[in-house]
PDB file of C-alpha atoms in Angstrom:
ATOM      1  CA  SER A   1       0.171  -0.002   0.019  1.00 39.00           C
ATOM      2  CA  ARG A   2       1.258   3.499  -0.559  1.00 41.00           C
ATOM      3  CA  MET A   3       1.904   5.916   1.922  1.00 41.00           C
ATOM      4  CA  THR A   4      -0.890   8.724   1.111  1.00 41.00           C
ATOM      5  CA  ASP A   5      -0.491  11.374   3.366  1.00 42.00           C
ATOM      6  CA  ALA A   6       1.999  10.668   5.277  1.00 40.00           C
ATOM      7  CA  GLU A   7       4.660  12.743   3.073  1.00 42.00           C
ATOM      8  CA  SER A   8       2.495  15.760   3.577  1.00 45.00           C
ATOM      9  CA  SER A   9       2.532  15.286   7.386  1.00 48.00           C
ATOM     10  CA  PRO A  10       5.113  12.847   8.115  1.00 66.00           C
ATOM     11  CA  LYS A  11       4.453  11.499  11.301  1.00 77.00           C
ATOM     12  CA  GLU A  12       7.828  12.569  13.533  1.00 83.00           C
ATOM     13  CA  ARG A  13       6.107  15.415  14.130  1.00 93.00           C
ATOM     14  CA  ARG A  14       3.078  13.725  14.865  1.00 96.00           C
ATOM     15  CA  VAL A  15       2.457  15.445  18.900  1.00 97.00           C
ATOM     16  CA  LYS A  16      -0.329  15.238  21.802  1.00 97.00           C
ATOM     17  CA  VAL A  17      -0.187  18.661  23.631  1.00 97.00           C
ATOM     18  CA  TYR A  18      -0.515  18.242  27.407  1.00 97.00           C
ATOM     19  CA  GLN A  19      -1.766  21.078  29.872  1.00 96.00           C
ATOM     20  CA  LEU A  20      -0.923  20.981  32.989  1.00 94.00           C
ATOM     21  CA  ASN A  21      -3.946  22.159  35.505  1.00 93.00           C
ATOM     22  CA  GLU A  22      -3.988  23.135  38.542  1.00 91.00           C
ATOM     23  CA  GLY A  23      -4.568  19.780  40.318  1.00 93.00           C
ATOM     24  CA  GLY A  24      -0.669  18.992  39.280  1.00 91.00           C
ATOM     25  CA  GLN A  25      -2.239  15.930  36.252  1.00 94.00           C
ATOM     26  CA  TRP A  26      -1.610  16.696  32.373  1.00 95.00           C
ATOM     27  CA  ASP A  27      -4.715  17.148  30.590  1.00 96.00           C
ATOM     28  CA  ASP A  28      -4.970  15.523  26.762  1.00 96.00           C
ATOM     29  CA  LYS A  29      -5.384  18.610  24.807  1.00 96.00           C
ATOM     30  CA  GLY A  30      -5.054  16.406  21.135  1.00 97.00           C
ATOM     31  CA  THR A  31      -3.279  15.132  18.611  1.00 97.00           C
ATOM     32  CA  GLY A  32      -2.025  17.099  15.690  1.00 96.00           C
ATOM     33  CA  HIS A  33       0.994  17.627  13.572  1.00 95.00           C
ATOM     34  CA  VAL A  34       3.584  20.439  15.269  1.00 96.00           C
ATOM     35  CA  ILE A  35       4.679  23.080  12.403  1.00 95.00           C
ATOM     36  CA  LEU A  36       7.283  25.720  12.863  1.00 95.00           C
ATOM     37  CA  ASN A  37       6.672  28.813  11.592  1.00 95.00           C
ATOM     38  CA  PRO A  38       9.683  31.280  11.291  1.00 94.00           C
ATOM     39  CA  VAL A  39       9.574  34.681  12.410  1.00 93.00           C
ATOM     40  CA  ALA A  40      13.341  35.871  10.747  1.00 87.00           C
ATOM     41  CA  GLU A  41      13.067  39.434  12.028  1.00 91.00           C
ATOM     42  CA  GLU A  42      13.372  37.985  15.519  1.00 91.00           C
ATOM     43  CA  ASN A  43      14.920  34.895  14.810  1.00 90.00           C
ATOM     44  CA  THR A  44      12.483  32.091  16.413  1.00 94.00           C
ATOM     45  CA  PHE A  45       9.587  30.249  15.553  1.00 96.00           C
ATOM     46  CA  PHE A  46       6.543  29.991  16.350  1.00 96.00           C
ATOM     47  CA  MET A  47       5.294  25.962  17.201  1.00 97.00           C
ATOM     48  CA  VAL A  48       1.537  25.733  15.852  1.00 97.00           C
ATOM     49  CA  VAL A  49      -0.441  22.160  16.211  1.00 97.00           C
ATOM     50  CA  ARG A  50      -4.142  22.004  14.590  1.00 96.00           C
ATOM     51  CA  CYS A  51      -6.313  19.192  15.932  1.00 96.00           C
ATOM     52  CA  GLU A  52      -6.050  16.134  13.583  1.00 95.00           C
ATOM     53  CA  ASP A  53     -10.163  15.267  14.284  1.00 93.00           C
ATOM     54  CA  THR A  54     -11.850  19.405  14.638  1.00 94.00           C
ATOM     55  CA  ASP A  55      -8.496  21.620  12.715  1.00 93.00           C
ATOM     56  CA  GLN A  56      -9.087  23.393  16.482  1.00 96.00           C
ATOM     57  CA  MET A  57      -6.339  25.400  17.238  1.00 97.00           C
ATOM     58  CA  LEU A  58      -4.097  23.285  19.939  1.00 97.00           C
ATOM     59  CA  LEU A  59      -1.280  25.497  20.390  1.00 97.00           C
ATOM     60  CA  GLU A  60       0.231  28.033  18.830  1.00 96.00           C
ATOM     61  CA  HIS A  61       3.540  29.218  20.858  1.00 96.00           C
ATOM     62  CA  LYS A  62       6.380  32.136  20.176  1.00 96.00           C
ATOM     63  CA  VAL A  63      10.067  30.363  21.300  1.00 96.00           C
ATOM     64  CA  MET A  64      11.207  32.627  23.446  1.00 94.00           C
ATOM     65  CA  ARG A  65      15.202  32.522  25.624  1.00 90.00           C
ATOM     66  CA  ASP A  66      13.034  34.013  28.868  1.00 88.00           C
ATOM     67  CA  ILE A  67      10.534  30.816  28.654  1.00 92.00           C
ATOM     68  CA  ASP A  68      11.970  27.736  30.971  1.00 90.00           C
ATOM     69  CA  TYR A  69      11.576  24.438  28.471  1.00 94.00           C
ATOM     70  CA  GLY A  70      12.870  20.947  29.025  1.00 94.00           C
ATOM     71  CA  ARG A  71      13.375  17.723  27.549  1.00 94.00           C
ATOM     72  CA  GLN A  72      11.932  14.654  29.144  1.00 94.00           C
ATOM     73  CA  GLY A  73      13.289  11.712  28.631  1.00 93.00           C
ATOM     74  CA  ASP A  74      13.541  11.010  24.316  1.00 94.00           C
ATOM     75  CA  THR A  75      10.176  12.092  22.655  1.00 96.00           C
ATOM     76  CA  ILE A  76       8.868  14.663  24.904  1.00 96.00           C
ATOM     77  CA  ILE A  77       9.795  19.010  25.435  1.00 97.00           C
ATOM     78  CA  THR A  78       7.736  21.100  28.347  1.00 96.00           C
ATOM     79  CA  TRP A  79       8.327  24.623  28.866  1.00 96.00           C
ATOM     80  CA  CYS A  80       6.855  26.639  31.661  1.00 92.00           C
ATOM     81  CA  GLN A  81       5.820  30.482  31.182  1.00 86.00           C
ATOM     82  CA  GLU A  82       4.875  32.648  33.785  1.00 85.00           C
ATOM     83  CA  ASN A  83       0.761  33.736  34.368  1.00 87.00           C
ATOM     84  CA  ASN A  84       0.533  30.364  32.289  1.00 89.00           C
ATOM     85  CA  PRO A  85      -0.302  26.818  32.634  1.00 91.00           C
ATOM     86  CA  ASP A  86       2.834  24.631  31.517  1.00 94.00           C
ATOM     87  CA  LEU A  87       2.671  22.439  28.680  1.00 96.00           C
ATOM     88  CA  ALA A  88       3.965  19.065  26.887  1.00 97.00           C
ATOM     89  CA  LEU A  89       4.474  18.143  24.203  1.00 97.00           C
ATOM     90  CA  SER A  90       4.776  14.262  23.733  1.00 97.00           C
ATOM     91  CA  PHE A  91       6.112  13.425  20.275  1.00 97.00           C
ATOM     92  CA  GLN A  92       5.066  10.584  17.805  1.00 95.00           C
ATOM     93  CA  GLU A  93       8.958   9.650  17.308  1.00 94.00           C
ATOM     94  CA  ALA A  94      11.662  10.204  19.117  1.00 94.00           C
ATOM     95  CA  GLY A  95      13.631  11.800  16.164  1.00 94.00           C
ATOM     96  CA  GLY A  96      10.667  14.692  15.723  1.00 95.00           C
ATOM     97  CA  CYS A  97      11.507  15.778  19.490  1.00 96.00           C
ATOM     98  CA  THR A  98      15.137  15.527  18.748  1.00 95.00           C
ATOM     99  CA  ASP A  99      15.026  17.791  15.460  1.00 94.00           C
ATOM    100  CA  VAL A 100      12.373  20.344  17.191  1.00 95.00           C
ATOM    101  CA  TRP A 101      14.507  20.495  20.504  1.00 96.00           C
ATOM    102  CA  ASN A 102      17.940  21.056  18.687  1.00 94.00           C
ATOM    103  CA  ARG A 103      15.804  24.385  17.231  1.00 94.00           C
ATOM    104  CA  ILE A 104      14.614  25.426  20.122  1.00 95.00           C
ATOM    105  CA  VAL A 105      18.486  25.066  21.900  1.00 94.00           C
ATOM    106  CA  ALA A 106      19.163  27.070  19.077  1.00 92.00           C
ATOM    107  CA  ILE A 107      17.615  30.108  19.638  1.00 91.00           C
ATOM    108  CA  ILE A 108      17.673  29.882  23.335  1.00 89.00           C
ATOM    109  CA  GLY A 109      21.046  28.593  23.778  1.00 84.00           C
ATOM    110  CA  THR A 110      22.147  25.941  26.157  1.00 63.00           C
ATOM    111  CA  GLN A 111      20.632  26.975  29.539  1.00 51.00           C
ATOM    112  CA  ASP A 112      22.634  28.556  32.343  1.00 49.00           C
ATOM    113  CA  GLN A 113      21.019  27.304  35.187  1.00 45.00           C
ATOM    114  CA  GLU A 114      22.152  23.321  35.935  1.00 43.00           C
ATOM    115  CA  SER A 115      18.892  22.036  36.231  1.00 44.00           C
ATOM    116  CA  SER A 116      15.418  24.424  35.463  1.00 45.00           C
ATOM    117  CA  ALA A 117      12.324  23.924  36.958  1.00 46.00           C
ATOM    118  CA  ALA A 118      11.205  22.098  33.473  1.00 46.00           C
ATOM    119  CA  MET A 119      13.620  19.267  34.267  1.00 46.00           C
ATOM    120  CA  GLN A 120      13.176  18.088  37.544  1.00 47.00           C
ATOM    121  CA  MET A 121       9.700  17.631  36.802  1.00 51.00           C
ATOM    122  CA  ASP A 122       9.377  14.421  36.775  1.00 57.00           C
ATOM    123  CA  ILE A 123       6.861  13.875  33.783  1.00 58.00           C
ATOM    124  CA  GLN A 124       4.719  11.083  33.264  1.00 62.00           C
ATOM    125  CA  LEU A 125       1.994  11.611  30.484  1.00 67.00           C
ATOM    126  CA  PRO A 126      -0.446   9.112  30.151  1.00 61.00           C
TER     127      PRO A 126
END
């Protein structure tokens, strides 16, 4: 069988979006493909995820240096932003996670703190 939409939406970029609720649990917000939209004049990019079922916008996040990003295991990227709930992207494929993580690190630089808050979260997504 020929792969049809695999070329247009590679599974490496397929993600689940999770949001930390007030009870400290991770809520599954939906599944989609993460698209990186460059913001050339600011040397950064937006991560955009639309739900593959409803086409609803699940995530529109601008990567910024003052946000605390962390990588959990091979497939999860988390970040904490002041006055916003913590978010996590759980990638279907480790390769996609590595690719996006490397692009984030290229923008924010390697973080100075030895262990950021995000890194210390022992995250376990359902």
